Short mmCIF file of C-alpha atoms in Angstrom, two decimals:
data_model
loop_
_atom_site.label_atom_id
_atom_site.label_comp_id
_atom_site.label_asym_id
_atom_site.label_seq_id
_atom_site.Cartn_x
_atom_site.Cartn_y
_atom_site.Cartn_z
CA MET A 1 99.40 -203.67 -77.01
CA LYS A 2 101.51 -206.67 -78.05
CA ASN A 3 104.02 -206.30 -80.87
CA ALA A 4 104.62 -208.72 -83.74
CA VAL A 5 107.26 -208.94 -86.47
CA ILE A 6 106.81 -210.74 -89.79
CA ILE A 7 109.96 -211.56 -91.78
CA THR A 8 109.40 -212.72 -95.34
CA TYR A 9 111.67 -214.81 -97.53
CA GLY A 10 111.11 -215.86 -101.13
CA CYS A 11 108.50 -215.31 -103.81
CA GLN A 12 105.49 -213.07 -104.35
CA MET A 13 103.23 -215.85 -103.06
CA ASN A 14 105.04 -215.59 -99.72
CA VAL A 15 104.65 -211.80 -99.80
CA ASN A 16 100.91 -212.33 -100.26
CA GLU A 17 100.75 -214.83 -97.41
CA SER A 18 102.70 -212.48 -95.13
CA ALA A 19 100.14 -209.76 -95.86
CA LYS A 20 97.45 -212.19 -94.67
CA ILE A 21 99.44 -213.07 -91.55
CA LYS A 22 99.76 -209.35 -90.86
CA LYS A 23 95.99 -208.89 -91.07
CA ILE A 24 95.35 -211.91 -88.83
CA LEU A 25 97.71 -210.57 -86.15
CA GLN A 26 96.26 -207.05 -86.37
CA ASN A 27 92.77 -208.50 -85.88
CA MET A 28 94.11 -210.21 -82.75
CA GLY A 29 95.29 -206.86 -81.37
CA TYR A 30 98.95 -207.03 -82.32
CA ASN A 31 100.87 -203.97 -83.44
CA ILE A 32 103.04 -204.85 -86.45
CA THR A 33 106.59 -203.56 -86.07
CA GLU A 34 110.04 -204.11 -87.57
CA GLU A 35 111.79 -204.02 -84.18
CA ILE A 36 112.61 -207.59 -83.21
CA SER A 37 113.86 -206.47 -79.79
CA GLU A 38 110.33 -205.29 -78.94
CA ALA A 39 108.45 -208.28 -80.39
CA ASP A 40 106.10 -210.49 -78.42
CA ALA A 41 105.71 -212.72 -81.47
CA VAL A 42 107.92 -213.23 -84.52
CA PHE A 43 106.85 -215.14 -87.63
CA LEU A 44 109.39 -216.18 -90.25
CA ASN A 45 107.56 -216.83 -93.52
CA THR A 46 110.05 -219.07 -95.23
CA CYS A 47 111.16 -220.24 -98.66
CA THR A 48 112.79 -223.51 -99.62
CA VAL A 49 113.39 -223.06 -103.34
CA ARG A 50 117.16 -222.67 -102.94
CA GLU A 51 119.50 -224.81 -100.89
CA GLY A 52 120.86 -221.75 -99.05
CA ALA A 53 117.43 -220.92 -97.61
CA ALA A 54 118.04 -223.14 -94.58
CA THR A 55 121.28 -221.33 -93.67
CA GLN A 56 119.51 -217.97 -93.80
CA ILE A 57 116.63 -219.17 -91.63
CA TYR A 58 118.90 -220.88 -89.10
CA GLY A 59 120.94 -217.69 -88.82
CA LYS A 60 117.83 -215.66 -88.06
CA LEU A 61 116.74 -218.18 -85.42
CA GLY A 62 120.11 -217.70 -83.76
CA GLU A 63 119.41 -213.95 -83.56
CA LEU A 64 115.97 -214.59 -82.08
CA LYS A 65 117.25 -216.77 -79.26
CA ALA A 66 118.38 -213.78 -77.16
CA VAL A 67 115.07 -211.94 -77.72
CA ARG A 68 113.13 -215.00 -76.65
CA GLU A 69 115.20 -215.38 -73.48
CA LYS A 70 114.63 -211.70 -72.61
CA ARG A 71 110.94 -211.27 -73.53
CA GLY A 72 109.53 -214.78 -73.86
CA THR A 73 108.84 -214.01 -77.51
CA ILE A 74 106.70 -216.55 -79.35
CA ILE A 75 108.47 -217.78 -82.48
CA GLY A 76 106.55 -219.16 -85.46
CA ILE A 77 107.86 -220.60 -88.73
CA THR A 78 105.49 -220.61 -91.70
CA GLY A 79 105.85 -221.15 -95.43
CA CYS A 80 107.46 -223.75 -97.68
CA PHE A 81 110.44 -224.53 -95.44
CA ALA A 82 108.07 -225.17 -92.54
CA GLN A 83 105.89 -227.34 -94.77
CA GLU A 84 108.93 -229.35 -95.87
CA GLN A 85 110.58 -229.77 -92.43
CA GLY A 86 107.48 -230.10 -90.25
CA GLU A 87 108.00 -231.43 -86.73
CA ASP A 88 111.74 -231.97 -87.34
CA LEU A 89 112.20 -228.20 -87.36
CA ALA A 90 110.82 -227.84 -83.84
CA LYS A 91 112.95 -230.76 -82.64
CA LYS A 92 116.10 -229.18 -84.07
CA PHE A 93 115.31 -225.73 -82.65
CA PRO A 94 113.42 -225.99 -79.34
CA ILE A 95 112.94 -222.19 -79.30
CA ILE A 96 110.38 -222.58 -82.10
CA ASP A 97 106.80 -222.61 -80.79
CA ILE A 98 104.78 -222.86 -84.01
CA VAL A 99 105.52 -224.68 -87.27
CA MET A 100 102.88 -224.01 -89.90
CA GLY A 101 102.73 -224.92 -93.61
CA ASN A 102 101.66 -222.42 -96.22
CA GLN A 103 98.15 -223.90 -96.38
CA ASN A 104 97.52 -223.42 -92.67
CA ILE A 105 98.09 -219.76 -91.79
CA GLY A 106 94.39 -219.32 -91.03
CA LYS A 107 95.05 -221.34 -87.86
CA ILE A 108 97.48 -218.78 -86.43
CA PRO A 109 94.99 -217.51 -83.79
CA THR A 110 94.42 -221.07 -82.55
CA ALA A 111 98.15 -221.78 -82.49
CA LEU A 112 98.94 -218.62 -80.52
CA GLU A 113 96.18 -219.34 -78.00
CA LYS A 114 97.56 -222.85 -77.44
CA ILE A 115 101.11 -221.60 -76.85
CA GLU A 116 99.94 -218.76 -74.59
CA SER A 117 97.92 -221.25 -72.51
CA GLY A 118 101.16 -222.96 -71.47
CA ASP A 119 99.68 -226.40 -72.17
CA PHE A 120 101.56 -226.95 -75.43
CA LYS A 121 105.33 -227.03 -76.01
CA HIS A 122 104.93 -226.80 -79.79
CA VAL A 123 102.03 -226.45 -82.22
CA ILE A 124 102.53 -228.10 -85.61
CA TYR A 125 100.19 -227.61 -88.60
CA THR A 126 101.65 -228.76 -91.94
CA GLY A 127 98.84 -230.30 -94.01
CA GLU A 128 96.97 -230.80 -96.19
CA GLU A 129 98.87 -229.34 -99.10
CA ASP A 130 96.28 -230.59 -101.60
CA ASP A 131 93.50 -228.48 -100.09
CA LEU A 132 92.71 -224.93 -101.13
CA PRO A 133 93.61 -222.66 -98.20
CA PRO A 134 90.84 -220.43 -96.88
CA ARG A 135 90.52 -217.01 -98.52
CA LEU A 136 91.82 -214.48 -96.04
CA ASP A 137 91.86 -210.68 -95.98
CA ALA A 138 95.28 -209.09 -96.40
CA ASP A 139 97.00 -205.89 -95.33
CA PHE A 140 99.66 -205.06 -97.91
CA ASP A 141 102.63 -202.83 -97.13
CA SER A 142 102.04 -201.08 -100.46
CA LYS A 143 98.77 -199.17 -100.55
CA LYS A 144 98.90 -199.26 -104.35
CA THR A 145 99.49 -202.95 -105.12
CA ALA A 146 97.44 -205.93 -103.97
CA SER A 147 98.10 -209.56 -104.93
CA ILE A 148 95.67 -212.43 -105.36
CA PRO A 149 96.60 -216.12 -105.70
CA ILE A 150 94.61 -217.70 -108.53
CA THR A 151 96.26 -221.13 -108.31
CA TYR A 152 98.17 -223.06 -105.67
CA GLY A 153 100.76 -225.75 -106.28
CA CYS A 154 102.29 -226.96 -109.54
CA ASN A 155 102.03 -229.96 -111.86
CA ASN A 156 105.16 -229.37 -113.93
CA PHE A 157 107.90 -231.01 -111.85
CA CYS A 158 110.84 -229.16 -113.37
CA THR A 159 113.85 -231.21 -112.30
CA TYR A 160 115.49 -228.34 -110.39
CA CYS A 161 112.39 -227.26 -108.45
CA ILE A 162 111.08 -228.35 -105.04
CA VAL A 163 107.80 -226.40 -105.23
CA PRO A 164 105.44 -229.27 -106.27
CA TYR A 165 106.69 -231.27 -103.29
CA VAL A 166 105.96 -228.55 -100.72
CA ARG A 167 102.96 -226.73 -102.25
CA GLY A 168 101.25 -229.78 -103.72
CA ARG A 169 99.58 -230.33 -107.07
CA GLU A 170 97.95 -227.47 -108.93
CA ARG A 171 94.55 -226.26 -107.68
CA SER A 172 92.62 -223.38 -109.23
CA VAL A 173 90.63 -220.92 -107.13
CA PRO A 174 87.01 -220.60 -108.31
CA MET A 175 86.64 -217.59 -110.57
CA GLY A 176 83.87 -216.01 -108.53
CA GLN A 177 86.13 -215.80 -105.48
CA ILE A 178 88.90 -214.16 -107.50
CA LEU A 179 86.55 -211.58 -109.05
CA ASP A 180 85.12 -210.74 -105.62
CA GLU A 181 88.63 -210.13 -104.29
CA VAL A 182 89.59 -207.95 -107.25
CA LYS A 183 86.44 -205.84 -106.70
CA THR A 184 87.20 -205.54 -102.97
CA PHE A 185 90.79 -204.39 -103.51
CA VAL A 186 89.82 -201.95 -106.27
CA GLU A 187 87.13 -200.47 -103.98
CA LYS A 188 89.80 -200.13 -101.26
CA GLY A 189 91.81 -198.00 -103.68
CA TYR A 190 94.48 -200.39 -104.92
CA LYS A 191 95.62 -199.43 -108.41
CA GLU A 192 97.58 -202.53 -109.31
CA ILE A 193 96.30 -206.10 -108.98
CA MET A 194 98.89 -208.88 -109.19
CA LEU A 195 97.59 -212.37 -110.03
CA LEU A 196 99.79 -215.11 -108.57
CA GLY A 197 100.43 -218.74 -109.40
CA GLN A 198 103.27 -221.11 -110.17
CA ASN A 199 101.77 -221.40 -113.66
CA VAL A 200 98.99 -218.85 -114.06
CA ASN A 201 98.15 -219.69 -117.66
CA SER A 202 97.11 -223.23 -116.81
CA TYR A 203 94.43 -221.70 -114.57
CA GLY A 204 91.18 -223.65 -114.79
CA ASN A 205 92.61 -226.91 -116.12
CA ASP A 206 91.37 -228.66 -112.98
CA LEU A 207 87.94 -226.99 -112.97
CA ALA A 208 84.85 -228.56 -114.54
CA THR A 209 83.39 -225.16 -115.45
CA GLY A 210 85.33 -224.51 -118.66
CA GLU A 211 86.91 -221.40 -117.15
CA ASN A 212 90.47 -220.61 -118.22
CA PHE A 213 93.06 -217.88 -117.83
CA ALA A 214 91.88 -215.89 -120.85
CA ILE A 215 88.30 -215.84 -119.56
CA LEU A 216 89.49 -214.83 -116.09
CA LEU A 217 91.48 -211.90 -117.50
CA GLU A 218 88.53 -210.81 -119.63
CA GLU A 219 86.17 -210.84 -116.64
CA ILE A 220 88.62 -208.92 -114.44
CA CYS A 221 88.92 -206.22 -117.10
CA LYS A 222 85.12 -205.73 -116.98
CA ILE A 223 85.34 -204.62 -113.34
CA GLU A 224 84.81 -200.88 -113.00
CA GLY A 225 87.65 -198.69 -111.81
CA GLU A 226 91.05 -197.45 -112.87
CA PHE A 227 93.58 -200.17 -112.19
CA LEU A 228 96.28 -202.26 -113.85
CA VAL A 229 96.46 -206.08 -113.90
CA ARG A 230 99.77 -207.93 -113.75
CA PHE A 231 100.42 -211.65 -113.40
CA ILE A 232 103.30 -214.03 -112.59
CA SER A 233 104.36 -216.50 -113.69
CA PRO A 234 103.17 -218.02 -116.95
CA HIS A 235 104.78 -221.16 -118.38
CA PRO A 236 105.84 -220.93 -122.03
CA LYS A 237 104.36 -224.34 -122.87
CA ASP A 238 100.87 -223.15 -121.88
CA PHE A 239 100.86 -219.60 -123.29
CA ALA A 240 97.78 -219.70 -125.55
CA ASP A 241 96.70 -217.38 -128.37
CA ASP A 242 93.47 -216.43 -126.57
CA VAL A 243 95.50 -214.98 -123.68
CA MET A 244 97.53 -212.87 -126.12
CA ASP A 245 94.31 -211.61 -127.71
CA VAL A 246 92.80 -210.61 -124.36
CA ILE A 247 95.96 -208.74 -123.37
CA ALA A 248 96.16 -206.96 -126.73
CA LYS A 249 92.64 -205.55 -126.52
CA ASN A 250 92.57 -204.61 -122.83
CA GLU A 251 94.63 -201.65 -121.64
CA LYS A 252 93.97 -202.68 -118.04
CA ILE A 253 96.44 -205.56 -118.52
CA ALA A 254 100.07 -204.52 -118.11
CA ARG A 255 102.34 -204.65 -121.15
CA CYS A 256 105.08 -206.47 -119.23
CA LEU A 257 105.08 -210.25 -119.55
CA HIS A 258 107.41 -212.41 -117.49
CA LEU A 259 108.22 -215.46 -119.62
CA PRO A 260 110.67 -217.77 -117.81
CA LEU A 261 113.34 -219.10 -120.18
CA GLN A 262 115.63 -221.01 -117.78
CA SER A 263 117.95 -222.08 -120.61
CA GLY A 264 118.40 -221.41 -124.32
CA SER A 265 119.63 -224.94 -124.98
CA THR A 266 117.07 -227.50 -126.12
CA LYS A 267 119.21 -230.24 -124.59
CA ILE A 268 119.27 -228.53 -121.19
CA LEU A 269 115.56 -227.64 -121.38
CA LYS A 270 114.82 -231.35 -121.82
CA LEU A 271 116.97 -232.20 -118.80
CA MET A 272 115.04 -229.53 -116.88
CA ASN A 273 111.72 -231.10 -117.98
CA ARG A 274 110.55 -227.73 -119.35
CA LYS A 275 108.62 -229.27 -122.31
CA TYR A 276 109.60 -226.72 -124.98
CA THR A 277 112.60 -226.23 -127.24
CA LYS A 278 114.77 -223.21 -127.90
CA GLU A 279 113.03 -222.70 -131.22
CA GLN A 280 109.53 -222.98 -129.71
CA TYR A 281 110.39 -220.41 -127.05
CA MET A 282 111.74 -217.95 -129.60
CA GLU A 283 108.69 -218.42 -131.84
CA LEU A 284 106.42 -217.78 -128.85
CA ALA A 285 108.28 -214.60 -127.91
CA ALA A 286 108.08 -213.35 -131.50
CA LYS A 287 104.34 -214.10 -131.64
CA ILE A 288 103.67 -212.24 -128.38
CA LYS A 289 105.55 -209.20 -129.69
CA ARG A 290 103.53 -209.26 -132.93
CA ARG A 291 100.15 -209.65 -131.26
CA VAL A 292 100.69 -207.39 -128.24
CA PRO A 293 102.17 -204.12 -129.50
CA GLY A 294 104.46 -202.34 -127.06
CA VAL A 295 104.95 -205.40 -124.85
CA SER A 296 108.17 -205.88 -122.88
CA LEU A 297 109.42 -209.34 -122.01
CA THR A 298 111.38 -210.41 -118.93
CA ALA A 299 112.74 -213.82 -118.03
CA ASP A 300 114.28 -216.15 -115.46
CA ILE A 301 117.54 -217.76 -116.57
CA ILE A 302 119.62 -220.45 -114.87
CA VAL A 303 123.27 -220.98 -115.83
CA GLY A 304 125.45 -223.96 -114.99
CA PHE A 305 122.73 -226.62 -114.95
CA PRO A 306 124.15 -230.16 -114.88
CA ASN A 307 125.71 -231.17 -118.22
CA GLU A 308 125.60 -227.63 -119.60
CA THR A 309 128.45 -227.28 -122.10
CA GLU A 310 129.91 -224.07 -123.49
CA GLU A 311 127.82 -224.66 -126.62
CA ASP A 312 124.66 -224.98 -124.51
CA PHE A 313 125.50 -221.73 -122.73
CA LEU A 314 126.08 -219.98 -126.05
CA ASP A 315 122.55 -221.02 -127.02
CA THR A 316 121.30 -219.15 -123.95
CA LEU A 317 123.29 -216.06 -124.93
CA ASP A 318 121.86 -216.34 -128.44
CA VAL A 319 118.27 -216.25 -127.16
CA VAL A 320 119.01 -213.26 -124.89
CA GLU A 321 120.66 -211.39 -127.77
CA LYS A 322 117.87 -212.03 -130.27
CA ILE A 323 114.80 -211.56 -128.04
CA GLY A 324 116.03 -208.51 -126.17
CA PHE A 325 114.54 -208.94 -122.67
CA GLU A 326 114.04 -205.65 -120.84
CA SER A 327 115.38 -207.35 -117.74
CA ALA A 328 116.05 -210.84 -116.44
CA TYR A 329 116.47 -212.66 -113.14
CA MET A 330 119.73 -214.58 -113.59
CA PHE A 331 121.00 -217.32 -111.28
CA MET A 332 123.70 -219.92 -110.97
CA TYR A 333 122.23 -223.40 -110.65
CA SER A 334 122.43 -224.72 -107.10
CA PRO A 335 121.42 -228.31 -106.28
CA ARG A 336 118.24 -228.60 -104.25
CA LYS A 337 117.98 -231.75 -102.15
CA GLY A 338 114.89 -233.73 -103.08
CA THR A 339 114.91 -232.76 -106.77
CA ALA A 340 115.94 -234.92 -109.72
CA ALA A 341 118.61 -232.45 -110.86
CA ALA A 342 120.45 -232.65 -107.54
CA ILE A 343 121.51 -236.25 -108.22
CA MET A 344 122.25 -235.87 -111.94
CA ASP A 345 125.71 -236.63 -113.25
CA GLY A 346 127.59 -233.74 -114.82
CA GLN A 347 127.45 -231.18 -111.99
CA LEU A 348 129.55 -228.14 -112.95
CA ASP A 349 132.35 -226.46 -111.01
CA GLN A 350 131.38 -223.31 -109.15
CA GLU A 351 133.98 -221.24 -111.01
CA VAL A 352 132.54 -222.26 -114.38
CA LYS A 353 129.07 -221.23 -113.23
CA LYS A 354 130.33 -217.89 -111.90
CA GLU A 355 132.13 -217.08 -115.14
CA ARG A 356 129.09 -217.90 -117.27
CA LEU A 357 126.77 -215.93 -115.02
CA GLN A 358 128.94 -212.83 -115.37
CA ARG A 359 128.96 -213.12 -119.15
CA LEU A 360 125.19 -213.42 -119.13
CA ILE A 361 124.82 -210.41 -116.82
CA ASP A 362 127.08 -208.32 -119.06
CA LEU A 363 124.98 -209.17 -122.11
CA GLN A 364 121.66 -208.57 -120.35
CA ASN A 365 122.84 -205.21 -119.02
CA ARG A 366 123.57 -204.14 -122.59
CA LYS A 367 120.17 -205.36 -123.81
CA SER A 368 118.44 -203.61 -120.90
CA ARG A 369 120.14 -200.34 -121.81
CA GLU A 370 119.11 -200.76 -125.46
CA ALA A 371 115.51 -201.35 -124.35
CA SER A 372 115.59 -198.25 -122.13
CA ASP A 373 116.77 -196.06 -124.99
CA THR A 374 113.58 -196.86 -126.97
CA TYR A 375 111.54 -194.83 -124.45
CA LYS A 376 113.27 -191.52 -125.28
CA ASP A 377 110.77 -188.71 -126.08
CA LYS A 378 107.76 -191.02 -125.59
CA ILE A 379 104.82 -190.22 -123.32
CA GLU A 380 104.15 -193.04 -120.84
CA ARG A 381 101.24 -193.60 -118.48
CA VAL A 382 102.80 -194.07 -115.05
CA LEU A 383 101.41 -195.30 -111.74
CA VAL A 384 102.89 -193.00 -109.08
CA GLU A 385 104.40 -195.02 -106.22
CA GLY A 386 105.48 -192.06 -104.09
CA PRO A 387 108.70 -190.17 -103.28
CA SER A 388 111.95 -191.75 -104.42
CA ARG A 389 113.91 -193.45 -101.66
CA LYS A 390 117.08 -191.62 -102.76
CA ASN A 391 115.49 -188.19 -103.20
CA GLU A 392 112.19 -187.38 -101.47
CA ASN A 393 111.76 -184.32 -103.72
CA VAL A 394 111.36 -186.61 -106.74
CA LEU A 395 108.48 -188.99 -107.41
CA THR A 396 108.92 -192.53 -108.66
CA GLY A 397 106.50 -194.67 -110.59
CA ARG A 398 106.25 -197.52 -113.08
CA THR A 399 105.04 -197.79 -116.63
CA SER A 400 102.73 -200.50 -117.89
CA THR A 401 105.92 -202.25 -119.05
CA ASN A 402 107.17 -202.09 -115.42
CA LYS A 403 109.93 -199.57 -116.15
CA VAL A 404 110.92 -197.28 -113.25
CA VAL A 405 110.33 -193.58 -113.99
CA LEU A 406 111.56 -190.61 -111.90
CA PHE A 407 109.99 -187.16 -112.24
CA ALA A 408 109.10 -184.01 -110.30
CA GLY A 409 105.59 -183.76 -108.84
CA ASP A 410 103.38 -183.30 -105.81
CA LYS A 411 103.44 -186.11 -103.21
CA GLU A 412 99.63 -186.12 -103.28
CA LEU A 413 99.84 -187.77 -106.72
CA GLU A 414 100.85 -191.02 -105.00
CA GLY A 415 98.53 -193.82 -106.07
CA THR A 416 97.31 -192.08 -109.23
CA PHE A 417 98.13 -192.46 -112.91
CA VAL A 418 99.92 -189.60 -114.68
CA ASN A 419 101.38 -189.06 -118.15
CA VAL A 420 105.14 -188.56 -118.20
CA LYS A 421 107.28 -187.51 -121.16
CA ILE A 422 110.60 -189.37 -121.06
CA ASN A 423 113.55 -187.02 -121.45
CA ASP A 424 116.47 -189.22 -120.38
CA CYS A 425 117.13 -192.96 -120.23
CA LYS A 426 119.46 -194.99 -118.05
CA THR A 427 119.83 -198.77 -117.94
CA TRP A 428 117.34 -199.31 -115.11
CA SER A 429 115.51 -195.98 -114.83
CA LEU A 430 113.82 -193.38 -117.01
CA TYR A 431 113.63 -189.64 -116.24
CA GLY A 432 110.87 -187.31 -117.37
CA GLU A 433 108.28 -184.66 -116.67
CA ILE A 434 104.52 -184.76 -116.18
CA VAL A 435 102.54 -183.62 -119.22
CA ASN A 436 98.81 -183.05 -119.74
CA GLU A 437 98.48 -185.14 -122.92
#
């Protein structure tokens, strides 16, 4: 049996596409392994959101050169970086056999057959990014969580982001296809369904059927079975009242909402082309908390965007302080070639960005601890993920609000929902015991 390795970089959409690549290769008779030294084929599923992505990928290709020389390993590059670089990637690195954009992974069997025939030096598939890719079965590493793309591409053109240029304009998947996939994964035993899109709450804007994100969520919740629905990422400018109402009345929808902030400064938000102000974001967060009791909010935040002053940064700290995110993904701005922000005047020194990022992290850590403390003595419904990586005698799971919980219990509970009373709270984890309530 031939061995294959899949290495994934980047976002949840790439994780989903890697799960599909895994299924394709398994159907072709490949054994999926993590041992590169034993691989007959290696696929790097790449990201291009950050400038440093290229360095990481080039470094991995350097590692693969020796394996290829020893075993004749077939090397394939898929994903956004492959879509962006195309044929130039194969020219720069002759060891690459296959370059394949994120819309084209269904052609992997054809590409492998061509390379194995010896008649082709390289196989390049990098179009058309405006087409909906075929719906493919997936084999997820987690037997509890399955993900489903509901849109592809993006129409927002935030000035720091390359995604619309490599994934194309936004296209919605027909609702019937999505519902069929949800049913299939629930029947397979998955307990958590993650809906994916660059901007999930603009789902349906390009469809002539009148379907929208609220309707999609409502229909998913009608599907029989015990499961939890999560989604990433919504855009604040499109977060409608009907979506809040659907979430509030359906316990199948997780009470954790990721609401990217990016900056707390209205001036910087305008430069980012985010299409909302500081005040509008804060009003939206307050409305969500009122209409969806028990909800937790998380965010993405960028510090050091071009022209960000100390006053602008203090606006960001003000939003974080007042909203109280349970957690946040925090980054220093890094220029991305091909985006409008990369050529803006007012680029900040690295040291200024580092100092601001640390201040933001310190504040968010305090807010995360405050949020954790609110769980003390509460009973939470938890999806059991399995034994803890640090202590196999303890189980780990997540609440509807996506909080990690550690507790004693039988390993056979993996993949089920249990009630856990929270006895102790740390910044990132809760500790409790299973109860029958």
